[in-house]
Tab-separated table of C-alpha atoms in Angstrom:
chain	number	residue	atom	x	y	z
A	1	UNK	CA	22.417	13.915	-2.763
A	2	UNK	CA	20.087	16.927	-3.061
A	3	UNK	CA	17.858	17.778	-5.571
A	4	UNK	CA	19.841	20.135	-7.226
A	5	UNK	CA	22.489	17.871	-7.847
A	6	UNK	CA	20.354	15.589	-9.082
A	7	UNK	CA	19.101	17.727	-11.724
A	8	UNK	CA	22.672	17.597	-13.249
A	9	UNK	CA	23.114	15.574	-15.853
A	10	UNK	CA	26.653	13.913	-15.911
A	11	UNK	CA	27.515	12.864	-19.523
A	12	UNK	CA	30.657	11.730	-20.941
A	13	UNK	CA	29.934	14.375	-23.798
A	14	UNK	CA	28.726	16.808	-21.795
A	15	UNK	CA	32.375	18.632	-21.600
A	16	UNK	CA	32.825	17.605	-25.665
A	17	UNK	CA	29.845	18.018	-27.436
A	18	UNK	CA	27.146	20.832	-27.735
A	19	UNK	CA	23.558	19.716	-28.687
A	20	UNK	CA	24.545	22.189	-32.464
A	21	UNK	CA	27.474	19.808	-33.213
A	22	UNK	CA	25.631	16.341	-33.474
A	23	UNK	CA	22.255	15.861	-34.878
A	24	UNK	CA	20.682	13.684	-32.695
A	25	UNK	CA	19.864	9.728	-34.047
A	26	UNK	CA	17.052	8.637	-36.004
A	27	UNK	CA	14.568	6.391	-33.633
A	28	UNK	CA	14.930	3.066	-34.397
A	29	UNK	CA	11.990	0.332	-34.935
A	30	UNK	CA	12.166	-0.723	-31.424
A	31	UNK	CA	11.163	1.835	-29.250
A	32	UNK	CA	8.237	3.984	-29.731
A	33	UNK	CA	7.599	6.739	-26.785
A	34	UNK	CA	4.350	6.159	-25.424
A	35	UNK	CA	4.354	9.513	-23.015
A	36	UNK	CA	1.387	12.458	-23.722
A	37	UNK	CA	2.832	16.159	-24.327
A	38	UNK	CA	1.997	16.402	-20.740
A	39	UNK	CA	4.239	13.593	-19.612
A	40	UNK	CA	7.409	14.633	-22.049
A	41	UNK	CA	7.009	18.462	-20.972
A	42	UNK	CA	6.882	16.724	-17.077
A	43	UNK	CA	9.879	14.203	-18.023
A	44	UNK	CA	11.874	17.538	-19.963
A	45	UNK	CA	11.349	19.342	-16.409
A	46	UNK	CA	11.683	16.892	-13.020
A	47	UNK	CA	14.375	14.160	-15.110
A	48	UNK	CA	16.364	16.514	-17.393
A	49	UNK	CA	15.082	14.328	-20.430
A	50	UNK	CA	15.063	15.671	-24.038
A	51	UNK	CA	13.090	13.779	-26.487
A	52	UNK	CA	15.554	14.840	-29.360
A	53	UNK	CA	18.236	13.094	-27.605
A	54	UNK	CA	16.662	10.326	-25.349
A	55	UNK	CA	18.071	7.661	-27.854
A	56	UNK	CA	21.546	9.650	-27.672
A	57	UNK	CA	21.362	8.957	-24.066
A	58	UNK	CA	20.440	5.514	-24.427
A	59	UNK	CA	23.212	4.779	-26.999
A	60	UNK	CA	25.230	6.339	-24.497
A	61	UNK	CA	24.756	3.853	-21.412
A	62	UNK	CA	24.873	1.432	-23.842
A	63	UNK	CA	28.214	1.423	-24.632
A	64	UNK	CA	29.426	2.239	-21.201
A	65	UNK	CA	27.912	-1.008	-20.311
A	66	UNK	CA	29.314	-2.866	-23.023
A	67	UNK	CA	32.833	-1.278	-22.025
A	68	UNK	CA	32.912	-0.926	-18.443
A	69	UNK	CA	30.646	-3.933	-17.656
A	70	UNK	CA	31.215	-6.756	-20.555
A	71	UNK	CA	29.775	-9.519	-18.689
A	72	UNK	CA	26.882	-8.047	-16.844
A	73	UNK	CA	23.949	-10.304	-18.270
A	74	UNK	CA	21.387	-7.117	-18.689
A	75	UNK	CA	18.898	-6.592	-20.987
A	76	UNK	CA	20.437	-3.748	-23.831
A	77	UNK	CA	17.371	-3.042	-25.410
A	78	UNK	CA	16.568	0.804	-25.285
A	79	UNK	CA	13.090	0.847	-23.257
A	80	UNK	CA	14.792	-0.985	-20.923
A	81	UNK	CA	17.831	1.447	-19.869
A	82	UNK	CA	15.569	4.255	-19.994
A	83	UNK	CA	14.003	3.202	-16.980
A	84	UNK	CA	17.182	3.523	-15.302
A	85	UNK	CA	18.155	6.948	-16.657
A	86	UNK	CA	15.207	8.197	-16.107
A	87	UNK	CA	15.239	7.174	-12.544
A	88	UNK	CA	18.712	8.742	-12.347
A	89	UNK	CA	17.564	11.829	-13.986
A	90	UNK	CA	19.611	11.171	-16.987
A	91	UNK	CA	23.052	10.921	-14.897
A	92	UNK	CA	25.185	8.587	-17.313
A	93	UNK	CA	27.054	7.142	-14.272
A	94	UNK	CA	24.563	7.039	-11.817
A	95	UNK	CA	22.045	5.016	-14.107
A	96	UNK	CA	24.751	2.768	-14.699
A	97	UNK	CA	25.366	2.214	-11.012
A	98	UNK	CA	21.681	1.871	-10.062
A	99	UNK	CA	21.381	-1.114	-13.285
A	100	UNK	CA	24.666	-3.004	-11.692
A	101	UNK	CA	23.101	-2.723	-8.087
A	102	UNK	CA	19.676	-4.023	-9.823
A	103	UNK	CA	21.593	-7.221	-11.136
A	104	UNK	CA	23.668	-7.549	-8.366
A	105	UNK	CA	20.554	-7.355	-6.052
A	106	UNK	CA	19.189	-10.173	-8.179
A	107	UNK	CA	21.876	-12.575	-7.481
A	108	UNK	CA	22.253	-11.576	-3.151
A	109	UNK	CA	18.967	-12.442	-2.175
A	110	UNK	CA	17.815	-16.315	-4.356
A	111	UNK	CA	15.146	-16.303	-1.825
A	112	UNK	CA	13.659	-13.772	-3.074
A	113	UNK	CA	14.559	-14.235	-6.747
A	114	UNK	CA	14.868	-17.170	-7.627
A	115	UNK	CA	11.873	-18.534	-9.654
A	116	UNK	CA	10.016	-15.595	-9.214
A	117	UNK	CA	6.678	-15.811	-11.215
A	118	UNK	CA	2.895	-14.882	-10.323
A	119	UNK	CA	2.201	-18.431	-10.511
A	120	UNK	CA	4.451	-19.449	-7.812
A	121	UNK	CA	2.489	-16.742	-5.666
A	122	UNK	CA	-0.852	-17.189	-5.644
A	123	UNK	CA	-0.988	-17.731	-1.930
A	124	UNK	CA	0.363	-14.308	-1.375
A	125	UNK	CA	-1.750	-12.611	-4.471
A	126	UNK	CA	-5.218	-14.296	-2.996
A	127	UNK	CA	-4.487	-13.498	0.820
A	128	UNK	CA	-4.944	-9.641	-0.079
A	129	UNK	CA	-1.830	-8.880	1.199
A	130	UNK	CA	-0.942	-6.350	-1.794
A	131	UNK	CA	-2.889	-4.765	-4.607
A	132	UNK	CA	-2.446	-2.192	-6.932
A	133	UNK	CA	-5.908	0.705	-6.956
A	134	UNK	CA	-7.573	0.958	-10.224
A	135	UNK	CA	-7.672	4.911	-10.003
A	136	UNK	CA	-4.047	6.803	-10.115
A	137	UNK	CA	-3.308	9.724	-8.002
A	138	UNK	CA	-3.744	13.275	-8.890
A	139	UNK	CA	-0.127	13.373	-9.693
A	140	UNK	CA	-0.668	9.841	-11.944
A	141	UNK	CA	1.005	8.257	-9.371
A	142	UNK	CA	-0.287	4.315	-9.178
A	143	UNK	CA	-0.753	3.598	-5.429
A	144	UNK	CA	0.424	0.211	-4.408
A	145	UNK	CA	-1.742	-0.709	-1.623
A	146	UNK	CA	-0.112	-3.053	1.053
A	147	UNK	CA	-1.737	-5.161	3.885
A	148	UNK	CA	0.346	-6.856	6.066
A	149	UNK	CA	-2.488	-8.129	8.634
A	150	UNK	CA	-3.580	-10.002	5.891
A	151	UNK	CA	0.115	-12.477	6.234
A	152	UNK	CA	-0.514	-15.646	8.210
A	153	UNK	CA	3.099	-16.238	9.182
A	154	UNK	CA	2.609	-19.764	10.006
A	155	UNK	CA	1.355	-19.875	6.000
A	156	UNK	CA	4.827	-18.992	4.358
A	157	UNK	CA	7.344	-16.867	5.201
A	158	UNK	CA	7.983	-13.075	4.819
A	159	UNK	CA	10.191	-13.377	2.237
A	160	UNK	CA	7.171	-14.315	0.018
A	161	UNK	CA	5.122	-11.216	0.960
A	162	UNK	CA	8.631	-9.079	-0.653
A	163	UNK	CA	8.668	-11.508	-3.521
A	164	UNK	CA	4.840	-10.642	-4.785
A	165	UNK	CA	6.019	-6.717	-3.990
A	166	UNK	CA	8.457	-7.012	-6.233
A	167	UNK	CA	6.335	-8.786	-8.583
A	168	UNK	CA	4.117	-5.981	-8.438
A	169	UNK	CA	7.278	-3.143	-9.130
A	170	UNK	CA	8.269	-5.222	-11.941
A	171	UNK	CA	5.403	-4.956	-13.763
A	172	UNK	CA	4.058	-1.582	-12.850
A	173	UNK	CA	7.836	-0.059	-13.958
A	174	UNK	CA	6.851	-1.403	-17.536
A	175	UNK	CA	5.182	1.257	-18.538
A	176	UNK	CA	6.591	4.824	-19.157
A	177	UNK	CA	4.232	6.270	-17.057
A	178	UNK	CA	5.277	5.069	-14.218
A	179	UNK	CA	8.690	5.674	-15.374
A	180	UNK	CA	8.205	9.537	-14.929
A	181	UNK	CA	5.104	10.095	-12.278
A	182	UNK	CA	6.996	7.201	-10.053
A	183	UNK	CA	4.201	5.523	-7.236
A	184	UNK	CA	2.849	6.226	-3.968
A	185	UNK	CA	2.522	3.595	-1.172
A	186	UNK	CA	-0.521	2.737	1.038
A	187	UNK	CA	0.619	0.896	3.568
A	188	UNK	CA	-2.845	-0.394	6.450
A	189	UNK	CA	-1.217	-1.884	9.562
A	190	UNK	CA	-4.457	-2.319	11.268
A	191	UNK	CA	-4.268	-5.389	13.290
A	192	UNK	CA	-0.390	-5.999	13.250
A	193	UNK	CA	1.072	-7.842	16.609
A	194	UNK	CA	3.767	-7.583	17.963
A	195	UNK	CA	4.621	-11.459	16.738
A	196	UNK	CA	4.092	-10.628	13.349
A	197	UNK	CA	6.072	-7.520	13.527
A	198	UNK	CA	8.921	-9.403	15.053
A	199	UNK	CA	9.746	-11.078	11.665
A	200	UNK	CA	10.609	-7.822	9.779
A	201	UNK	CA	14.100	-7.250	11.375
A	202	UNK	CA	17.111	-5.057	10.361
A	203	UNK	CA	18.475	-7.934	7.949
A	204	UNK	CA	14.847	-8.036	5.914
A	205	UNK	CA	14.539	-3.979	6.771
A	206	UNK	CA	18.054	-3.195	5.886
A	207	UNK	CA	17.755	-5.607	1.979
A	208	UNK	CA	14.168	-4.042	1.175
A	209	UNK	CA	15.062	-0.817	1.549
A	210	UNK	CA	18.382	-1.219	-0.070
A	211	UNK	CA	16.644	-2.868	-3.239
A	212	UNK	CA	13.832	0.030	-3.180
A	213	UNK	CA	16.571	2.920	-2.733
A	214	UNK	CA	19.403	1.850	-4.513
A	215	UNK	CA	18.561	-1.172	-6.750
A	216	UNK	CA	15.607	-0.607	-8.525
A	217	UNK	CA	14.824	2.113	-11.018
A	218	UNK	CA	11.374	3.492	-9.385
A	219	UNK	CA	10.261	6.640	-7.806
A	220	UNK	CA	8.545	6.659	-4.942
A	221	UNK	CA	6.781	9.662	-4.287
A	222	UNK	CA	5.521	9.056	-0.929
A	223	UNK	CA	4.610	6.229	1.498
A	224	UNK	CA	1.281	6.836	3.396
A	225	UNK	CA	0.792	4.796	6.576
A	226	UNK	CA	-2.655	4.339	8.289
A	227	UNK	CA	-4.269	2.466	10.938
A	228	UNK	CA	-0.672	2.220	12.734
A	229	UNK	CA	-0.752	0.463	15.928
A	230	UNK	CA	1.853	1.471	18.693
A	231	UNK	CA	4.125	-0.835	17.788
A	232	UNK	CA	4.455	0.621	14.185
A	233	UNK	CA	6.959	3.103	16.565
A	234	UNK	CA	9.463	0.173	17.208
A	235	UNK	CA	8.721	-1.194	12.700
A	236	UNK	CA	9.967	2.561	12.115
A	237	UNK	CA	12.698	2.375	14.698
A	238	UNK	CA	14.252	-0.301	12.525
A	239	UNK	CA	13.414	1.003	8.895
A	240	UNK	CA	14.500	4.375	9.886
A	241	UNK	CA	18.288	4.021	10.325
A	242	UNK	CA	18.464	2.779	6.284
A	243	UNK	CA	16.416	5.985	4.933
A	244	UNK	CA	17.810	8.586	2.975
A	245	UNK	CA	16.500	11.609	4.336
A	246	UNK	CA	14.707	12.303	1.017
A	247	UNK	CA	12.701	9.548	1.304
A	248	UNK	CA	12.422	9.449	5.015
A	249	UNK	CA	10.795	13.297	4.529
A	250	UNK	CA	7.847	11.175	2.477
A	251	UNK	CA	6.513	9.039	5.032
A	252	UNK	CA	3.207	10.184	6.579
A	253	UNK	CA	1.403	8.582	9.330
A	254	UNK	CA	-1.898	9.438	9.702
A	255	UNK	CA	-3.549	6.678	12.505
A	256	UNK	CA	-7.041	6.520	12.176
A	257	UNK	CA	-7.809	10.161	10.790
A	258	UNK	CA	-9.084	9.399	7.042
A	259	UNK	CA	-9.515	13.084	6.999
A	260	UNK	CA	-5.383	13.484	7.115
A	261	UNK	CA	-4.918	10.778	4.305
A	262	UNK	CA	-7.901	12.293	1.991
A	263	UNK	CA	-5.394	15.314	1.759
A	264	UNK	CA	-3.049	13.640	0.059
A	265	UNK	CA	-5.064	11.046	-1.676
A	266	UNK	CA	-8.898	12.098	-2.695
A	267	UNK	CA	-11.693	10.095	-1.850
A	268	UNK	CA	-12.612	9.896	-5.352
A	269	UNK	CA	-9.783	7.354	-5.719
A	270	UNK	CA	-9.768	5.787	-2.759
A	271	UNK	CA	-11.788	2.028	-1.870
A	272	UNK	CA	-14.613	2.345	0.837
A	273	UNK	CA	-12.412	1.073	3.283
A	274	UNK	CA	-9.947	3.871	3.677
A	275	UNK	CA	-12.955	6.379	3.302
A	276	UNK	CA	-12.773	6.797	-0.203
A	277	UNK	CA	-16.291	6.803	-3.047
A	278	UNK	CA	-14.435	4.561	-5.394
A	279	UNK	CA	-16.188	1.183	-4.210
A	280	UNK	CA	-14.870	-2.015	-2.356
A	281	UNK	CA	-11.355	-2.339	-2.723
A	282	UNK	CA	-10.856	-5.397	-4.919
A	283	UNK	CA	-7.753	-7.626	-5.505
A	284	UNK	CA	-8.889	-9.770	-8.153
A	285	UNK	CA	-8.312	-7.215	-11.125
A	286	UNK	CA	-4.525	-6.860	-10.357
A	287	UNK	CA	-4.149	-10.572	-9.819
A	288	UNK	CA	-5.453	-10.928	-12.749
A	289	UNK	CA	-3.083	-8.582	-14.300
A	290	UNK	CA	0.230	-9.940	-12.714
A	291	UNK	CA	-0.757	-13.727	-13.479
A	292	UNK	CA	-1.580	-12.973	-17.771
A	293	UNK	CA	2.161	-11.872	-17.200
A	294	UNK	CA	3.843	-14.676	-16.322
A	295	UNK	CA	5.610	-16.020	-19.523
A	296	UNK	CA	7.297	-12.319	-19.283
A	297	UNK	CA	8.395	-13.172	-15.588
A	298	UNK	CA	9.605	-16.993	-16.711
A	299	UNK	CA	12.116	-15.265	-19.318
A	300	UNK	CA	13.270	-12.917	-16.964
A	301	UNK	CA	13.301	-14.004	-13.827
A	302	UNK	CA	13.477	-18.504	-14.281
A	303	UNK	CA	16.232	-18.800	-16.915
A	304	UNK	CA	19.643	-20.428	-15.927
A	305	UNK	CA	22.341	-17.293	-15.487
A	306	UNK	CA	26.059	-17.562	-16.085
A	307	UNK	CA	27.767	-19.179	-12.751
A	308	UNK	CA	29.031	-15.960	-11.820
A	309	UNK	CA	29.050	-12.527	-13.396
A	310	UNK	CA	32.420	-10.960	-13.158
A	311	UNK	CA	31.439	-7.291	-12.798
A	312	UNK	CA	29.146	-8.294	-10.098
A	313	UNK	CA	32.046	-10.043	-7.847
A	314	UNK	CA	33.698	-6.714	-7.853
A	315	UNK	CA	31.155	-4.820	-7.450
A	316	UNK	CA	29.547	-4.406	-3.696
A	317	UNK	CA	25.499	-4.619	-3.891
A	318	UNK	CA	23.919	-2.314	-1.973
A	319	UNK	CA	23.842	-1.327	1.853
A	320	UNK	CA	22.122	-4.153	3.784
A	321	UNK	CA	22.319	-6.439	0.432
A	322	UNK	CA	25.004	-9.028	1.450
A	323	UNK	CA	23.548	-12.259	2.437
A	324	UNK	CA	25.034	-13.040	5.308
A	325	UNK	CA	22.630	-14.464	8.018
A	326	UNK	CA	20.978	-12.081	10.670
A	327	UNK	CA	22.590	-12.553	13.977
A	328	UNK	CA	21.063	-14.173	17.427
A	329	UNK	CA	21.958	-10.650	19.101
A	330	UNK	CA	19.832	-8.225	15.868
A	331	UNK	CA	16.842	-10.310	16.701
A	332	UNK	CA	17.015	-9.823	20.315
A	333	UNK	CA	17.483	-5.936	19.705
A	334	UNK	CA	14.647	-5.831	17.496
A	335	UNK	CA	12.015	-7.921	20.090
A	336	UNK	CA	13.512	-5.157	23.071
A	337	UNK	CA	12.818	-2.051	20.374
A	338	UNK	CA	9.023	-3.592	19.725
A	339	UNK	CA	8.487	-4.029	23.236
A	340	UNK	CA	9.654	-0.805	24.426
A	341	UNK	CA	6.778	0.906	22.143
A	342	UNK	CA	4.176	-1.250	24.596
């Protein structure tokens, strides 16, 4: 879908109602915008949101869940669906898809899922395989800074490194912020074999990006790749086929030249590593920050669900999100891709 039709906002009194004939509600106790004049003017502009009738909308999806989807177990409260219209840019329907493909993306993948709190991942959080920078982007983008040398596979399996990423989403899509300036990805694969690269096949390639494009309410803004070995040719080989061509148009590689990434992401921000002034990158501050949060992830994320959701057995998750088992013949087709790039 292009941006243009994006920027249409599809409302079921959109044909009915003019903003003159209904004074929009009175904000109730719970929700209390936390956005700058900057932000709102930004949110009023790229997501089609109007303060005086962001709790209109809310009321809105509301009730479509509660009629169209009666036994989704979701969360109602209003900061909650706003993250999902604004990541819809205020499109009724769409945000209601995109919070049915969010559950239902829950339930296909218990790997993942299942039991998912910081504490069960300290391996992952101390190994320095992801951190969030202290310093945002000029845009206010957070960058989410990924390491996947830093993955022993013979230490746990991949599956953990996408549990402590979402981890990471989860908590970084609490705040309205990061609702409306979405995050950029810094993705190092200095150092990844050809072994390691092997485990990240079209079944794991095919449910991340389904999750990131069509089951969780983020924006990414772009995905910056350095230090990319040869064989990043064949990882992109595989992850390219699932990309919308939206998102595919905001991945940059820039190998070894610092200079290339420092146009997109000042030094100033950056950890000494990647070239940057703002000191040695550091994991302990986000660890810190994603393990004080774990009573939120045990109600969320380690509380018994109903045995099946009814709306979610009629409803397909995602592309790439059913969990069947990856095939003998994928994995072979994946080793001859990564080889090829040799």
């Amino acid at each position: 879908m292009s941006e243009e039709s994006d920027s249409l906002r599809t409302s079921p009194s959109a044909a009915s109602l003019s903003e003159n004939e209904l004074p929009p509600p009175s904000a109730p106790a719970g929700y209390v915008c936390s956005l700058t004049e900057e932000l709102v003017a930004k949110a009023r502009e790229e997501l089609q949101e109007k303060p005086e009738w962001r709790l209109r909308d809310v009321q809105a999806l509301r009730d479509m869940v509660r009629k169209e989807c009666p036994n989704l177990s979701t969360s109602l409260e209003d900061a909650f669906l706003l993250r999902f219209l604004r990541a819809r840019k205020f499109d009724y329907d769409r945000a209601l898809q995109l919070l049915i493909n969010y559950h239902s993306c829950r339930r296909s993948w218990p790997e993942v899922f299942n039991n998912l709190r910081p504490s069960a991942l300290k391996e992952v959080l101390a190994s320095g395989f992801l951190t969030v920078l202290p310093h945002t982007d000029p845009r206010g983008c957070h960058v989410l800074c990924l390491r996947p040398d830093r993955w022993i596979p013979s230490n746990y399996p991949i599956t953990e490194n996408i549990r402590a990423i979402y981890l990471t989403l989860e908590k970084l899509i609490q705040s309205e912020e990061t609702q409306v300036n979405g995050i950029v990805i810094l993705a190092d694969y200095k150092g990844v074999s050809l072994s390691k690269a092997s485990h990240f096949g079209p079944f794991i390639a095919k449910k991340v990006i389904g999750i990131l494009q069509d089951g969780f309410p983020i924006r990414i803004k772009a995905v910056h790749v350095v230090n990319e070995p040869r064989i990043f040719k064949g990882i992109f080989a595989i992850i390219k086929p699932f990309l919308k061509e939206k998102i595919a148009n905001r991945f940059f590689l820039h190998g070894s030249d610092l200079n290339s990434l420092h146009t997109n992401l000042p030094r100033d921000i950056l950890p000494r590593e990647y070239g940057g002034t703002a000191g040695e990158l550091d994991i302990t501050a986000w660890n810190t920050v994603l393990l004080a949060s774990e009573e939120d992830f045990v109600r969320e994320f380690c509380r018994p669900g109903p045995p099946c959701d009814s709306i979610l057995g009629q409803a397909l998750p995602p592309e790439g999100l059913s969990s069947e088992a990856p095939c003998d013949d994928s994995m072979r087709a994946v080793k001859s891709q990564l080889y090829s790039c040799y």
